[in-house]
Amino acid sequence: AQSVSQHNHHVILSEAASLELGCNYSYGGTVNLFWYVQYPGQHLQLLLKYFSGDPLVKGIKGFEAEFIKSKFSFNLRKPSVQWSDTAEYFCAVNSNNDMRFGAGTRLTVKP
Amino acid sequence: SQTIHQWPATLVQPVGSPLSLECTVEGTSNPNLYWYRQAAGRGLQLLFYSVGIGQISSEVPQNLSASRPQDRQFILSSKKLLLSDSGFYLCAWSVISEQFFGPGTRLTVL
């Protein structure tokens, strides 16, 4: 069955630390890839997306993600996190309108 | 611009009671509509999706059902709630792949 795996359930970092959240998927065909973020008490919102072209995607708030097709991965990165990045992050993969989400990674940034 | 509404925002219901959660979308036509349940540590579980009026696909067999009586209206229902139905329910819409989420409904079954 198609699946999306997020390796870390909870990540705790200090401000200014670098962040990398892992995401792997099991789809074999053409995929569209997403990272969503849910700040405490707020809606899920799109952080960035990959449809085609440059596999290094820039998103809002300094986030970026790299699509590595050979590794079926779409890891999220940020060079220097802020306290306001504390949130839950979800990776999602869409193939032929079949959208699947990972279990989410909770990020806590300590001031 | 497109807007998605869900109500109620919170709901507390006794076991065995019926359920009706409503989702409406504004500013778009013929969207794909989705119901998800979000559980802590388990991400988003797709419950139902719809590509058009009266067209419902179920992902997980359970005591919930969905209906789409109008193009931009999606309803999640149950005839008899179970304790295990407690959770956070999200409605989403998409036109081309990307999904947009509503504010969610927190359901507590006692």
Short mmCIF file of C-alpha atoms in Angstrom, two decimals:
data_model
loop_
_atom_site.label_atom_id
_atom_site.label_comp_id
_atom_site.label_asym_id
_atom_site.label_seq_id
_atom_site.Cartn_x
_atom_site.Cartn_y
_atom_site.Cartn_z
CA ALA A 1 0.00 0.00 0.00
CA GLN A 2 1.10 3.55 -0.65
CA SER A 3 2.50 5.22 2.43
CA VAL A 4 4.32 8.27 3.70
CA SER A 5 6.83 7.97 6.53
CA GLN A 6 8.06 10.74 8.77
CA HIS A 7 10.95 9.47 10.79
CA ASN A 8 10.83 11.80 13.76
CA HIS A 9 7.77 12.09 15.98
CA HIS A 10 9.10 14.88 18.16
CA VAL A 11 12.12 17.10 17.59
CA ILE A 12 13.38 19.55 20.17
CA LEU A 13 15.84 22.24 19.12
CA SER A 14 17.26 25.44 20.50
CA GLU A 15 16.82 28.67 18.58
CA ALA A 16 19.31 29.15 15.72
CA ALA A 17 19.84 25.40 15.37
CA SER A 18 19.47 23.85 11.93
CA LEU A 19 16.50 21.67 11.15
CA GLU A 20 15.99 18.70 8.90
CA LEU A 21 12.79 16.65 9.02
CA GLY A 22 12.73 13.43 7.07
CA CYS A 23 9.97 12.27 4.74
CA ASN A 24 9.93 9.14 2.61
CA TYR A 25 7.16 7.76 0.46
CA SER A 26 6.43 4.49 -1.28
CA TYR A 27 4.69 5.65 -4.48
CA GLY A 28 6.28 4.41 -7.67
CA GLY A 29 4.83 6.82 -10.21
CA THR A 30 4.61 10.55 -10.71
CA VAL A 31 4.03 12.39 -7.46
CA ASN A 32 3.33 15.86 -6.17
CA LEU A 33 4.89 16.53 -2.78
CA PHE A 34 3.90 18.86 0.01
CA TRP A 35 4.85 20.01 3.46
CA TYR A 36 2.08 21.40 5.63
CA VAL A 37 2.46 23.13 8.97
CA GLN A 38 0.02 23.45 11.83
CA TYR A 39 0.86 26.12 14.38
CA PRO A 40 -0.75 25.71 17.81
CA GLY A 41 -4.45 26.47 17.57
CA GLN A 42 -4.35 27.24 13.85
CA HIS A 43 -5.37 25.64 10.56
CA LEU A 44 -3.17 23.36 8.56
CA GLN A 45 -1.45 25.53 6.00
CA LEU A 46 0.83 24.86 3.08
CA LEU A 47 4.53 25.43 3.69
CA LEU A 48 5.84 24.43 0.28
CA LYS A 49 5.14 22.11 -2.62
CA TYR A 50 6.89 20.32 -5.44
CA PHE A 51 5.18 19.56 -8.74
CA SER A 52 8.04 19.50 -11.23
CA GLY A 53 11.26 21.28 -12.19
CA ASP A 54 13.98 22.24 -9.73
CA PRO A 55 13.97 19.56 -7.01
CA LEU A 56 15.05 22.14 -4.42
CA VAL A 57 11.90 23.98 -3.42
CA LYS A 58 11.76 27.19 -1.42
CA GLY A 59 8.80 27.80 0.83
CA ILE A 60 7.56 30.40 3.25
CA LYS A 61 9.43 31.48 6.39
CA GLY A 62 12.84 30.31 5.16
CA PHE A 63 11.92 26.65 4.76
CA GLU A 64 13.08 24.56 1.84
CA ALA A 65 12.76 20.93 0.80
CA GLU A 66 14.65 18.74 -1.61
CA PHE A 67 13.05 16.08 -3.73
CA ILE A 68 15.42 13.16 -4.27
CA LYS A 69 13.62 10.80 -6.62
CA SER A 70 16.12 7.96 -6.26
CA LYS A 71 15.62 7.95 -2.50
CA PHE A 72 11.85 8.58 -2.58
CA SER A 73 12.50 11.41 -0.16
CA PHE A 74 11.34 14.99 0.36
CA ASN A 75 13.13 16.26 3.46
CA LEU A 76 12.32 19.63 4.96
CA ARG A 77 15.13 21.94 6.03
CA LYS A 78 15.68 25.29 7.66
CA PRO A 79 19.18 26.61 8.44
CA SER A 80 18.23 28.48 11.60
CA VAL A 81 14.98 27.85 13.47
CA GLN A 82 13.09 30.36 15.57
CA TRP A 83 10.84 29.91 18.56
CA SER A 84 7.89 30.76 16.30
CA ASP A 85 8.61 27.63 14.23
CA THR A 86 7.20 25.53 17.05
CA ALA A 87 4.44 23.57 15.31
CA GLU A 88 3.51 20.22 13.85
CA TYR A 89 4.79 19.46 10.36
CA PHE A 90 3.16 17.06 7.95
CA CYS A 91 4.59 15.64 4.76
CA ALA A 92 2.06 14.70 2.07
CA VAL A 93 2.23 12.94 -1.26
CA ASN A 94 -0.34 13.09 -4.02
CA SER A 95 -0.40 10.59 -6.85
CA ASN A 96 -3.37 10.58 -9.25
CA ASN A 97 -5.46 12.54 -6.77
CA ASP A 98 -4.70 10.03 -4.03
CA MET A 99 -3.36 12.22 -1.21
CA ARG A 100 -1.61 10.62 1.75
CA PHE A 101 -0.16 12.26 4.81
CA GLY A 102 2.62 11.26 7.13
CA ALA A 103 2.02 10.91 10.86
CA GLY A 104 3.52 14.34 11.50
CA THR A 105 6.56 15.63 13.36
CA ARG A 106 6.13 17.88 16.34
CA LEU A 107 8.84 20.53 16.47
CA THR A 108 9.54 22.33 19.72
CA VAL A 109 11.99 25.23 19.58
CA LYS A 110 13.33 26.36 22.92
CA PRO A 111 14.09 30.09 23.26
CA SER B 1 -10.65 33.97 -2.99
CA GLN B 2 -11.65 30.54 -1.79
CA THR B 3 -12.91 29.94 1.75
CA ILE B 4 -13.81 26.75 3.53
CA HIS B 5 -16.17 26.65 6.49
CA GLN B 6 -16.75 23.91 9.04
CA TRP B 7 -19.22 23.77 11.85
CA PRO B 8 -19.56 23.29 14.63
CA ALA B 9 -16.07 24.09 15.90
CA THR B 10 -16.49 21.85 18.93
CA LEU B 11 -19.04 19.20 19.77
CA VAL B 12 -19.63 16.98 22.76
CA GLN B 13 -21.99 14.07 22.16
CA PRO B 14 -23.04 11.00 24.16
CA VAL B 15 -22.28 7.51 22.91
CA GLY B 16 -25.04 6.27 20.63
CA SER B 17 -26.19 9.71 19.52
CA PRO B 18 -26.22 10.79 15.85
CA LEU B 19 -23.69 13.10 14.26
CA SER B 20 -23.75 15.64 11.48
CA LEU B 21 -20.73 17.78 10.64
CA GLU B 22 -20.97 20.22 7.80
CA CYS B 23 -18.38 21.64 5.45
CA THR B 24 -18.96 24.26 2.77
CA VAL B 25 -16.57 25.80 0.26
CA GLU B 26 -16.88 29.23 -1.31
CA GLY B 27 -15.18 30.71 -4.33
CA THR B 28 -14.60 27.59 -6.38
CA SER B 29 -16.61 25.21 -8.53
CA ASN B 30 -16.57 21.44 -8.68
CA PRO B 31 -13.85 20.96 -6.09
CA ASN B 32 -12.69 17.60 -4.84
CA LEU B 33 -13.74 17.40 -1.19
CA TYR B 34 -12.23 15.37 1.62
CA TRP B 35 -12.92 14.42 5.23
CA TYR B 36 -9.94 13.59 7.42
CA ARG B 37 -9.58 12.63 11.05
CA GLN B 38 -6.49 13.90 12.82
CA ALA B 39 -5.27 11.94 15.82
CA ALA B 40 -2.24 12.84 17.89
CA GLY B 41 0.86 11.05 16.62
CA ARG B 42 -1.03 9.42 13.78
CA GLY B 43 -1.26 12.23 11.26
CA LEU B 44 -4.25 12.67 9.03
CA GLN B 45 -6.40 9.69 8.19
CA LEU B 46 -8.45 10.07 5.03
CA LEU B 47 -12.04 9.04 5.72
CA PHE B 48 -13.96 10.02 2.59
CA TYR B 49 -13.43 11.92 -0.62
CA SER B 50 -15.77 13.15 -3.30
CA VAL B 51 -15.13 14.22 -6.87
CA GLY B 52 -18.70 15.42 -7.49
CA ILE B 53 -22.28 15.65 -6.26
CA GLY B 54 -23.47 12.31 -4.94
CA GLN B 55 -20.06 10.69 -5.53
CA ILE B 56 -18.47 9.43 -2.33
CA SER B 57 -15.48 7.14 -1.88
CA SER B 58 -14.80 5.60 1.50
CA GLU B 59 -11.28 4.90 2.58
CA VAL B 60 -11.84 3.19 5.91
CA PRO B 61 -14.84 1.02 6.86
CA GLN B 62 -16.44 2.41 10.00
CA ASN B 63 -19.70 3.69 11.35
CA LEU B 64 -19.30 7.08 9.68
CA SER B 65 -20.79 8.09 6.35
CA ALA B 66 -20.50 11.10 4.06
CA SER B 67 -22.79 12.83 1.62
CA ARG B 68 -22.43 15.59 -0.95
CA PRO B 69 -25.88 17.01 -1.61
CA GLN B 70 -24.55 20.13 -3.37
CA ASP B 71 -21.40 20.94 -5.31
CA ARG B 72 -19.77 22.83 -2.44
CA GLN B 73 -21.27 21.03 0.54
CA PHE B 74 -19.85 17.94 2.21
CA ILE B 75 -21.45 16.33 5.26
CA LEU B 76 -20.02 13.77 7.66
CA SER B 77 -22.59 11.72 9.55
CA SER B 78 -23.10 8.88 11.93
CA LYS B 79 -26.27 7.18 13.13
CA LYS B 80 -24.71 6.08 16.44
CA LEU B 81 -21.47 7.48 17.74
CA LEU B 82 -18.84 5.33 19.40
CA LEU B 83 -16.27 6.43 21.97
CA SER B 84 -13.59 5.78 19.35
CA ASP B 85 -15.13 8.43 17.07
CA SER B 86 -13.70 11.17 19.28
CA GLY B 87 -11.13 13.22 17.44
CA PHE B 88 -10.42 16.23 15.31
CA TYR B 89 -12.19 16.21 11.94
CA LEU B 90 -10.90 18.24 9.04
CA CYS B 91 -12.56 19.05 5.77
CA ALA B 92 -10.40 19.91 2.78
CA TRP B 93 -10.86 20.85 -0.84
CA SER B 94 -8.62 20.67 -3.87
CA VAL B 95 -8.78 21.58 -7.51
CA ILE B 96 -5.35 20.60 -8.76
CA SER B 97 -3.54 18.33 -6.31
CA GLU B 98 -2.91 20.90 -3.56
CA GLN B 99 -5.35 20.72 -0.65
CA PHE B 100 -6.75 23.51 1.48
CA PHE B 101 -8.04 22.77 4.94
CA GLY B 102 -10.90 24.04 7.03
CA PRO B 103 -10.60 25.00 10.70
CA GLY B 104 -11.72 21.58 11.91
CA THR B 105 -14.26 20.24 14.39
CA ARG B 106 -13.19 18.82 17.75
CA LEU B 107 -15.59 15.97 18.55
CA THR B 108 -15.69 14.44 22.00
CA VAL B 109 -17.87 11.38 22.53
CA LEU B 110 -18.65 10.66 26.18
#
